[in-house]
mmCIF file of C-alpha atoms in Angstrom:
data_model
loop_
_atom_site.group_PDB
_atom_site.id
_atom_site.type_symbol
_atom_site.label_atom_id
_atom_site.label_comp_id
_atom_site.label_asym_id
_atom_site.label_seq_id
_atom_site.Cartn_x
_atom_site.Cartn_y
_atom_site.Cartn_z
ATOM 1 C CA UNK A 1 101.796 55.996 131.355
ATOM 2 C CA UNK A 2 102.124 59.764 131.759
ATOM 3 C CA UNK A 3 105.641 59.197 133.152
ATOM 4 C CA UNK A 4 106.665 57.964 129.706
ATOM 5 C CA UNK A 5 105.804 61.281 128.036
ATOM 6 C CA UNK A 6 109.459 62.296 127.846
ATOM 7 C CA UNK A 7 111.736 63.815 125.228
ATOM 8 C CA UNK A 8 112.843 60.264 124.389
ATOM 9 C CA UNK A 9 109.273 59.205 123.613
ATOM 10 C CA UNK A 10 108.732 62.340 121.520
ATOM 11 C CA UNK A 11 111.925 61.711 119.516
ATOM 12 C CA UNK A 12 110.857 58.107 118.948
ATOM 13 C CA UNK A 13 107.279 59.078 117.993
ATOM 14 C CA UNK A 14 108.526 61.739 115.582
ATOM 15 C CA UNK A 15 110.914 59.277 113.924
ATOM 16 C CA UNK A 16 108.062 56.793 113.472
ATOM 17 C CA UNK A 17 105.499 59.493 112.579
ATOM 18 C CA UNK A 18 103.139 58.399 115.341
ATOM 19 C CA UNK A 19 100.302 60.906 115.602
ATOM 20 C CA UNK A 20 97.996 59.233 118.147
ATOM 21 C CA UNK A 21 97.937 60.351 121.811
ATOM 22 C CA UNK A 22 100.570 58.609 123.949
ATOM 23 C CA UNK A 23 98.279 55.915 125.485
ATOM 24 C CA UNK A 24 96.817 54.940 122.105
ATOM 25 C CA UNK A 25 100.205 54.972 120.426
ATOM 26 C CA UNK A 26 101.668 52.691 123.101
ATOM 27 C CA UNK A 27 98.730 50.305 122.773
ATOM 28 C CA UNK A 28 98.996 50.107 118.981
ATOM 29 C CA UNK A 29 102.760 49.542 119.031
ATOM 30 C CA UNK A 30 102.514 46.753 121.627
ATOM 31 C CA UNK A 31 104.228 48.860 124.308
ATOM 32 C CA UNK A 32 101.129 48.965 126.525
ATOM 33 C CA UNK A 33 98.447 46.399 127.315
ATOM 34 C CA UNK A 34 95.171 46.298 129.186
ATOM 35 C CA UNK A 35 95.016 44.242 132.354
ATOM 36 C CA UNK A 36 92.089 42.037 133.430
ATOM 37 C CA UNK A 37 90.154 45.114 134.597
ATOM 38 C CA UNK A 38 90.682 46.982 131.337
ATOM 39 C CA UNK A 39 93.308 49.366 132.725
ATOM 40 C CA UNK A 40 96.000 50.272 130.216
ATOM 41 C CA UNK A 41 99.498 49.698 131.579
ATOM 42 C CA UNK A 42 102.905 50.113 129.932
ATOM 43 C CA UNK A 43 105.131 47.128 129.351
ATOM 44 C CA UNK A 44 108.526 46.838 131.019
ATOM 45 C CA UNK A 45 110.068 47.481 127.594
ATOM 46 C CA UNK A 46 108.239 50.828 127.355
ATOM 47 C CA UNK A 47 109.542 51.857 130.782
ATOM 48 C CA UNK A 48 113.103 50.893 129.834
ATOM 49 C CA UNK A 49 112.878 52.736 126.516
ATOM 50 C CA UNK A 50 111.225 56.009 127.556
ATOM 51 C CA UNK A 51 111.143 56.574 131.341
ATOM 52 C CA UNK A 52 113.668 59.011 132.775
ATOM 53 C CA UNK A 53 114.379 56.695 135.745
ATOM 54 C CA UNK A 54 113.437 53.133 134.739
ATOM 55 C CA UNK A 55 115.348 51.527 137.623
ATOM 56 C CA UNK A 56 113.171 53.412 140.128
ATOM 57 C CA UNK A 57 109.883 52.647 138.388
ATOM 58 C CA UNK A 58 110.746 48.974 137.939
ATOM 59 C CA UNK A 59 112.352 48.747 141.394
ATOM 60 C CA UNK A 60 115.178 46.754 139.824
ATOM 61 C CA UNK A 61 118.805 47.365 138.935
ATOM 62 C CA UNK A 62 119.038 48.293 135.266
ATOM 63 C CA UNK A 63 121.840 50.839 135.014
ATOM 64 C CA UNK A 64 125.432 50.646 133.772
ATOM 65 C CA UNK A 65 128.275 50.919 136.283
ATOM 66 C CA UNK A 66 131.732 51.918 135.015
ATOM 67 C CA UNK A 67 134.798 50.979 137.091
ATOM 68 C CA UNK A 68 138.276 52.164 136.144
ATOM 69 C CA UNK A 69 141.142 50.329 137.892
ATOM 70 C CA UNK A 70 144.856 50.896 138.130
ATOM 71 C CA UNK A 71 146.692 47.800 136.953
ATOM 72 C CA UNK A 72 145.307 44.539 135.644
ATOM 73 C CA UNK A 73 143.153 43.293 138.545
ATOM 74 C CA UNK A 74 140.606 44.640 141.013
ATOM 75 C CA UNK A 75 141.940 44.708 144.555
ATOM 76 C CA UNK A 76 139.339 43.577 147.088
ATOM 77 C CA UNK A 77 140.822 45.633 149.907
ATOM 78 C CA UNK A 78 139.771 48.789 151.807
ATOM 79 C CA UNK A 79 142.413 50.728 149.867
ATOM 80 C CA UNK A 80 140.899 49.891 146.486
ATOM 81 C CA UNK A 81 142.875 50.466 143.309
ATOM 82 C CA UNK A 82 140.112 52.388 141.523
ATOM 83 C CA UNK A 83 141.360 55.367 139.538
ATOM 84 C CA UNK A 84 138.274 57.291 140.697
ATOM 85 C CA UNK A 85 134.876 56.446 142.219
ATOM 86 C CA UNK A 86 132.627 54.269 140.030
ATOM 87 C CA UNK A 87 130.301 56.090 137.668
ATOM 88 C CA UNK A 88 126.648 55.119 137.309
ATOM 89 C CA UNK A 89 124.854 55.644 134.013
ATOM 90 C CA UNK A 90 121.058 55.522 134.137
ATOM 91 C CA UNK A 91 118.067 56.747 132.185
ATOM 92 C CA UNK A 92 116.322 55.338 129.097
ATOM 93 C CA UNK A 93 118.307 52.617 127.376
ATOM 94 C CA UNK A 94 119.228 54.652 124.303
ATOM 95 C CA UNK A 95 120.629 57.368 126.582
ATOM 96 C CA UNK A 96 122.426 54.783 128.718
ATOM 97 C CA UNK A 97 124.266 53.398 125.707
ATOM 98 C CA UNK A 98 125.322 56.817 124.419
ATOM 99 C CA UNK A 99 126.429 58.060 127.831
ATOM 100 C CA UNK A 100 128.235 54.829 128.757
ATOM 101 C CA UNK A 101 130.251 54.981 125.504
ATOM 102 C CA UNK A 102 131.079 58.641 126.194
ATOM 103 C CA UNK A 103 132.146 57.867 129.782
ATOM 104 C CA UNK A 104 134.330 54.956 128.641
ATOM 105 C CA UNK A 105 136.030 57.092 125.991
ATOM 106 C CA UNK A 106 136.636 59.801 128.599
ATOM 107 C CA UNK A 107 138.068 57.309 131.090
ATOM 108 C CA UNK A 108 140.334 55.735 128.477
ATOM 109 C CA UNK A 109 141.584 59.131 127.303
ATOM 110 C CA UNK A 110 142.283 60.464 130.788
ATOM 111 C CA UNK A 111 143.561 57.328 132.478
ATOM 112 C CA UNK A 112 147.023 56.855 130.939
ATOM 113 C CA UNK A 113 148.918 54.496 133.231
ATOM 114 C CA UNK A 114 152.549 53.477 133.596
ATOM 115 C CA UNK A 115 153.670 49.864 133.188
ATOM 116 C CA UNK A 116 156.021 48.190 135.700
ATOM 117 C CA UNK A 117 158.911 48.947 133.300
ATOM 118 C CA UNK A 118 158.093 52.654 133.240
ATOM 119 C CA UNK A 119 156.359 52.829 129.838
ATOM 120 C CA UNK A 120 153.138 54.756 129.387
ATOM 121 C CA UNK A 121 150.301 52.396 128.489
ATOM 122 C CA UNK A 122 147.966 53.993 125.957
ATOM 123 C CA UNK A 123 144.595 52.282 125.667
ATOM 124 C CA UNK A 124 143.084 52.177 122.198
ATOM 125 C CA UNK A 125 139.891 50.363 121.294
ATOM 126 C CA UNK A 126 137.803 50.867 118.127
ATOM 127 C CA UNK A 127 134.800 52.958 119.186
ATOM 128 C CA UNK A 128 132.474 50.884 116.975
ATOM 129 C CA UNK A 129 133.460 47.732 118.865
ATOM 130 C CA UNK A 130 133.114 49.380 122.275
ATOM 131 C CA UNK A 131 129.670 50.739 121.360
ATOM 132 C CA UNK A 132 128.489 47.409 119.940
ATOM 133 C CA UNK A 133 129.619 45.523 123.046
ATOM 134 C CA UNK A 134 127.791 47.969 125.348
ATOM 135 C CA UNK A 135 124.699 47.965 123.115
ATOM 136 C CA UNK A 136 124.562 44.159 123.128
ATOM 137 C CA UNK A 137 124.937 44.111 126.910
ATOM 138 C CA UNK A 138 121.987 46.503 127.271
ATOM 139 C CA UNK A 139 119.669 44.884 124.721
ATOM 140 C CA UNK A 140 120.371 41.220 125.444
ATOM 141 C CA UNK A 141 120.806 41.155 129.213
ATOM 142 C CA UNK A 142 118.328 39.297 131.436
ATOM 143 C CA UNK A 143 116.200 42.007 133.049
ATOM 144 C CA UNK A 144 114.702 39.571 135.544
ATOM 145 C CA UNK A 145 118.148 39.406 137.174
ATOM 146 C CA UNK A 146 118.433 42.205 139.717
ATOM 147 C CA UNK A 147 121.917 43.380 138.749
ATOM 148 C CA UNK A 148 123.542 46.190 136.803
ATOM 149 C CA UNK A 149 125.756 45.943 133.747
ATOM 150 C CA UNK A 150 129.397 46.319 134.808
ATOM 151 C CA UNK A 151 132.069 47.878 132.597
ATOM 152 C CA UNK A 152 135.544 47.369 134.070
ATOM 153 C CA UNK A 153 138.498 49.224 132.588
ATOM 154 C CA UNK A 154 141.955 47.821 133.340
ATOM 155 C CA UNK A 155 145.368 48.702 131.967
ATOM 156 C CA UNK A 156 145.334 45.821 129.517
ATOM 157 C CA UNK A 157 141.636 45.278 128.766
ATOM 158 C CA UNK A 158 138.008 46.347 129.043
ATOM 159 C CA UNK A 159 135.440 43.906 130.428
ATOM 160 C CA UNK A 160 131.716 44.384 129.729
ATOM 161 C CA UNK A 161 129.558 42.083 131.827
ATOM 162 C CA UNK A 162 125.794 41.758 131.446
ATOM 163 C CA UNK A 163 123.473 39.834 133.797
ATOM 164 C CA UNK A 164 122.040 36.539 132.596
ATOM 165 C CA UNK A 165 123.241 33.597 130.552
ATOM 166 C CA UNK A 166 123.310 33.475 126.753
ATOM 167 C CA UNK A 167 119.777 33.425 125.278
ATOM 168 C CA UNK A 168 118.357 30.275 123.696
ATOM 169 C CA UNK A 169 120.878 28.058 121.923
ATOM 170 C CA UNK A 170 123.704 30.633 121.787
ATOM 171 C CA UNK A 171 127.064 29.546 123.216
ATOM 172 C CA UNK A 172 130.592 30.943 123.265
ATOM 173 C CA UNK A 173 131.530 28.388 120.595
ATOM 174 C CA UNK A 174 128.799 29.255 118.064
ATOM 175 C CA UNK A 175 128.406 32.959 118.783
ATOM 176 C CA UNK A 176 129.788 34.112 115.413
ATOM 177 C CA UNK A 177 127.752 31.669 113.329
ATOM 178 C CA UNK A 178 124.247 31.641 114.828
ATOM 179 C CA UNK A 179 123.421 35.270 113.995
ATOM 180 C CA UNK A 180 120.943 37.305 115.986
ATOM 181 C CA UNK A 181 119.089 35.499 118.799
ATOM 182 C CA UNK A 182 117.653 38.415 120.805
ATOM 183 C CA UNK A 183 116.467 37.667 124.321
ATOM 184 C CA UNK A 184 114.475 40.928 124.402
ATOM 185 C CA UNK A 185 113.039 41.112 120.885
ATOM 186 C CA UNK A 186 110.719 44.006 121.733
ATOM 187 C CA UNK A 187 113.620 46.139 122.961
ATOM 188 C CA UNK A 188 115.642 45.363 119.851
ATOM 189 C CA UNK A 189 112.723 46.085 117.497
ATOM 190 C CA UNK A 190 111.882 49.458 119.043
ATOM 191 C CA UNK A 191 115.441 50.625 119.731
ATOM 192 C CA UNK A 192 116.223 50.641 116.014
ATOM 193 C CA UNK A 193 113.382 53.137 115.433
ATOM 194 C CA UNK A 194 115.044 55.898 117.455
ATOM 195 C CA UNK A 195 116.817 58.680 115.567
ATOM 196 C CA UNK A 196 120.482 57.648 115.180
ATOM 197 C CA UNK A 197 120.077 54.231 116.847
ATOM 198 C CA UNK A 198 123.168 52.740 118.516
ATOM 199 C CA UNK A 199 123.080 49.730 116.182
ATOM 200 C CA UNK A 200 121.296 48.725 112.991
ATOM 201 C CA UNK A 201 119.845 45.383 114.150
ATOM 202 C CA UNK A 202 121.154 43.679 111.023
ATOM 203 C CA UNK A 203 122.360 40.559 112.831
ATOM 204 C CA UNK A 204 125.984 41.380 111.986
ATOM 205 C CA UNK A 205 127.125 43.093 115.185
ATOM 206 C CA UNK A 206 129.319 40.319 116.576
ATOM 207 C CA UNK A 207 130.916 39.616 113.196
ATOM 208 C CA UNK A 208 131.593 43.347 112.814
ATOM 209 C CA UNK A 209 133.365 43.371 116.171
ATOM 210 C CA UNK A 210 135.644 40.499 115.168
ATOM 211 C CA UNK A 211 136.411 42.001 111.753
ATOM 212 C CA UNK A 212 137.072 45.489 113.137
ATOM 213 C CA UNK A 213 139.454 44.171 115.801
ATOM 214 C CA UNK A 214 141.211 42.114 113.123
ATOM 215 C CA UNK A 215 141.661 45.142 110.865
ATOM 216 C CA UNK A 216 143.061 47.090 113.824
ATOM 217 C CA UNK A 217 145.571 44.238 114.341
ATOM 218 C CA UNK A 218 144.093 43.574 117.785
ATOM 219 C CA UNK A 219 143.102 40.286 119.354
ATOM 220 C CA UNK A 220 139.471 39.285 118.733
ATOM 221 C CA UNK A 221 136.837 39.864 121.419
ATOM 222 C CA UNK A 222 136.879 37.144 124.073
ATOM 223 C CA UNK A 223 133.525 35.889 125.362
ATOM 224 C CA UNK A 224 133.024 34.158 128.691
ATOM 225 C CA UNK A 225 129.905 32.822 130.394
ATOM 226 C CA UNK A 226 128.875 30.477 133.176
ATOM 227 C CA UNK A 227 130.721 28.622 134.653
ATOM 228 C CA UNK A 228 133.884 30.542 133.668
ATOM 229 C CA UNK A 229 132.506 33.864 134.930
ATOM 230 C CA UNK A 230 131.434 32.314 138.235
ATOM 231 C CA UNK A 231 127.852 33.584 138.156
ATOM 232 C CA UNK A 232 124.959 34.017 135.729
ATOM 233 C CA UNK A 233 126.437 36.566 133.350
ATOM 234 C CA UNK A 234 127.965 37.028 129.905
ATOM 235 C CA UNK A 235 131.279 38.819 129.694
ATOM 236 C CA UNK A 236 133.078 40.197 126.635
ATOM 237 C CA UNK A 237 136.740 41.148 126.992
ATOM 238 C CA UNK A 238 138.498 43.582 124.661
ATOM 239 C CA UNK A 239 142.272 43.273 124.985
ATOM 240 C CA UNK A 240 144.484 46.347 124.727
ATOM 241 C CA UNK A 241 147.222 44.359 123.013
ATOM 242 C CA UNK A 242 148.213 44.013 119.373
ATOM 243 C CA UNK A 243 148.347 40.578 117.808
ATOM 244 C CA UNK A 244 151.866 39.444 116.965
ATOM 245 C CA UNK A 245 152.778 40.470 113.421
ATOM 246 C CA UNK A 246 153.580 37.912 110.756
ATOM 247 C CA UNK A 247 157.262 38.758 111.233
ATOM 248 C CA UNK A 248 157.054 38.139 115.005
ATOM 249 C CA UNK A 249 155.547 34.724 114.309
ATOM 250 C CA UNK A 250 158.194 33.899 111.683
ATOM 251 C CA UNK A 251 160.946 34.761 114.172
ATOM 252 C CA UNK A 252 159.317 32.519 116.787
ATOM 253 C CA UNK A 253 158.998 29.700 114.231
ATOM 254 C CA UNK A 254 162.680 29.936 113.255
ATOM 255 C CA UNK A 255 163.763 30.041 116.893
ATOM 256 C CA UNK A 256 161.707 26.903 117.617
ATOM 257 C CA UNK A 257 162.494 24.904 114.457
ATOM 258 C CA UNK A 258 165.687 26.408 113.033
ATOM 259 C CA UNK A 259 164.092 27.556 109.759
ATOM 260 C CA UNK A 260 160.828 28.514 108.106
ATOM 261 C CA UNK A 261 159.328 27.655 104.730
ATOM 262 C CA UNK A 262 156.470 28.671 102.479
ATOM 263 C CA UNK A 263 154.031 26.297 104.181
ATOM 264 C CA UNK A 264 154.629 27.786 107.634
ATOM 265 C CA UNK A 265 154.268 31.342 106.308
ATOM 266 C CA UNK A 266 150.976 30.390 104.632
ATOM 267 C CA UNK A 267 149.740 29.042 107.954
ATOM 268 C CA UNK A 268 150.776 32.257 109.705
ATOM 269 C CA UNK A 269 149.005 34.401 107.104
ATOM 270 C CA UNK A 270 145.934 32.171 107.097
ATOM 271 C CA UNK A 271 146.065 31.699 103.316
ATOM 272 C CA UNK A 272 146.407 28.882 100.789
ATOM 273 C CA UNK A 273 148.174 31.154 98.300
ATOM 274 C CA UNK A 274 151.868 30.122 97.968
ATOM 275 C CA UNK A 275 152.609 33.152 95.772
ATOM 276 C CA UNK A 276 151.571 35.556 98.511
ATOM 277 C CA UNK A 277 153.837 33.771 101.011
ATOM 278 C CA UNK A 278 156.715 33.729 98.490
ATOM 279 C CA UNK A 279 156.444 37.473 97.903
ATOM 280 C CA UNK A 280 156.591 38.147 101.631
ATOM 281 C CA UNK A 281 159.583 35.832 102.072
ATOM 282 C CA UNK A 282 161.345 37.619 99.210
ATOM 283 C CA UNK A 283 160.695 40.988 100.871
ATOM 284 C CA UNK A 284 162.284 39.740 104.080
ATOM 285 C CA UNK A 285 165.270 38.320 102.191
ATOM 286 C CA UNK A 286 165.695 41.582 100.232
ATOM 287 C CA UNK A 287 165.507 43.522 103.511
ATOM 288 C CA UNK A 288 168.306 41.381 104.911
ATOM 289 C CA UNK A 289 166.131 39.842 107.609
ATOM 290 C CA UNK A 290 166.185 36.273 106.289
ATOM 291 C CA UNK A 291 168.702 34.211 104.351
ATOM 292 C CA UNK A 292 168.054 31.107 102.238
ATOM 293 C CA UNK A 293 169.521 28.153 104.143
ATOM 294 C CA UNK A 294 169.336 25.688 101.182
ATOM 295 C CA UNK A 295 169.792 27.812 98.015
ATOM 296 C CA UNK A 296 170.438 24.753 95.816
ATOM 297 C CA UNK A 297 166.965 23.322 96.471
ATOM 298 C CA UNK A 298 163.945 23.993 94.278
ATOM 299 C CA UNK A 299 162.041 27.155 95.204
ATOM 300 C CA UNK A 300 159.101 25.268 96.668
ATOM 301 C CA UNK A 301 161.435 23.419 99.047
ATOM 302 C CA UNK A 302 163.549 26.347 100.174
ATOM 303 C CA UNK A 303 164.013 27.032 103.871
ATOM 304 C CA UNK A 304 164.869 30.358 105.427
ATOM 305 C CA UNK A 305 166.857 31.265 108.536
ATOM 306 C CA UNK A 306 167.381 34.516 110.387
ATOM 307 C CA UNK A 307 170.244 36.696 109.230
ATOM 308 C CA UNK A 308 172.279 38.608 111.796
ATOM 309 C CA UNK A 309 170.124 41.623 111.069
ATOM 310 C CA UNK A 310 166.893 39.657 111.378
ATOM 311 C CA UNK A 311 167.903 38.378 114.787
ATOM 312 C CA UNK A 312 167.990 41.959 116.096
ATOM 313 C CA UNK A 313 164.984 44.218 116.793
ATOM 314 C CA UNK A 314 163.955 45.751 113.459
ATOM 315 C CA UNK A 315 161.355 48.396 114.182
ATOM 316 C CA UNK A 316 162.081 50.296 110.983
ATOM 317 C CA UNK A 317 163.150 47.504 108.627
ATOM 318 C CA UNK A 318 160.256 47.917 106.225
ATOM 319 C CA UNK A 319 157.078 49.988 105.852
ATOM 320 C CA UNK A 320 154.375 49.442 108.444
ATOM 321 C CA UNK A 321 151.887 48.469 105.734
ATOM 322 C CA UNK A 322 153.967 45.370 105.036
ATOM 323 C CA UNK A 323 154.898 44.573 108.586
ATOM 324 C CA UNK A 324 151.801 42.557 109.385
ATOM 325 C CA UNK A 325 151.950 40.530 106.181
ATOM 326 C CA UNK A 326 148.483 41.642 105.127
ATOM 327 C CA UNK A 327 149.378 44.777 103.167
ATOM 328 C CA UNK A 328 147.296 47.034 105.412
#
């Protein structure tokens, strides 16, 4: 128990206004229990939360390993394609999360790569999403599995893989709807009591990730688990690629079907509002990107085709706020 008397414990105890001596405080908070002989021993959660080297005390892998690769795949050869040697992040869990996020941001900022066509590939991920994904991996992993959390940075994505399957009845399909189903409830409950906790434990973390990626015009987080991963693990993938804009999808629709109408634009925008789709179509017509292919038809039946200008790349045709069709 004396090995848990660290600066992390003191910060936690101060935040919770715990005044008892360390052993008593651990006992009263459920972070220590007496064995059959009456000896007070810390729980595994207490070691993970406060010990300076929990992996050594628990004799189990419980660190975060960060791998940064050149390209889009890991080469399993002696001449590996790692940008630099892997970095290991250990310590109490709250420190692991903070340091792993810092390391990832540093790697992403310093590891600008060049695509096969000679373009620099800049990697941008919302920090809130990156932190939430790492926090979830730390709090919800299976600690009985003797494996580290792996963060793999590629040119086109970041993969965060945590040991163990999804807890309870959580699946890839229902992940956004079921809300919080913590595997390690004690870790979650006590982590939120630290000063400046990495998440708020409000059960909205996954939804926040999806919404933040959507607002950044990025693809949503992709979740994979057994058997897709190939072993007992949960993997979240953040893609470094913007979703196609509404205009890109309209162009593809016209190229496939010869024209586009209000109904198709509503489907692209994900709305039932025909007025919103009509306004966007009018903007594209006014900008010279589309032309009305059946002007004698009623407005609700009008079809639109690409003009000569719309068939060409139009990076600066209209303000960026209107380019994605969502006004933001």
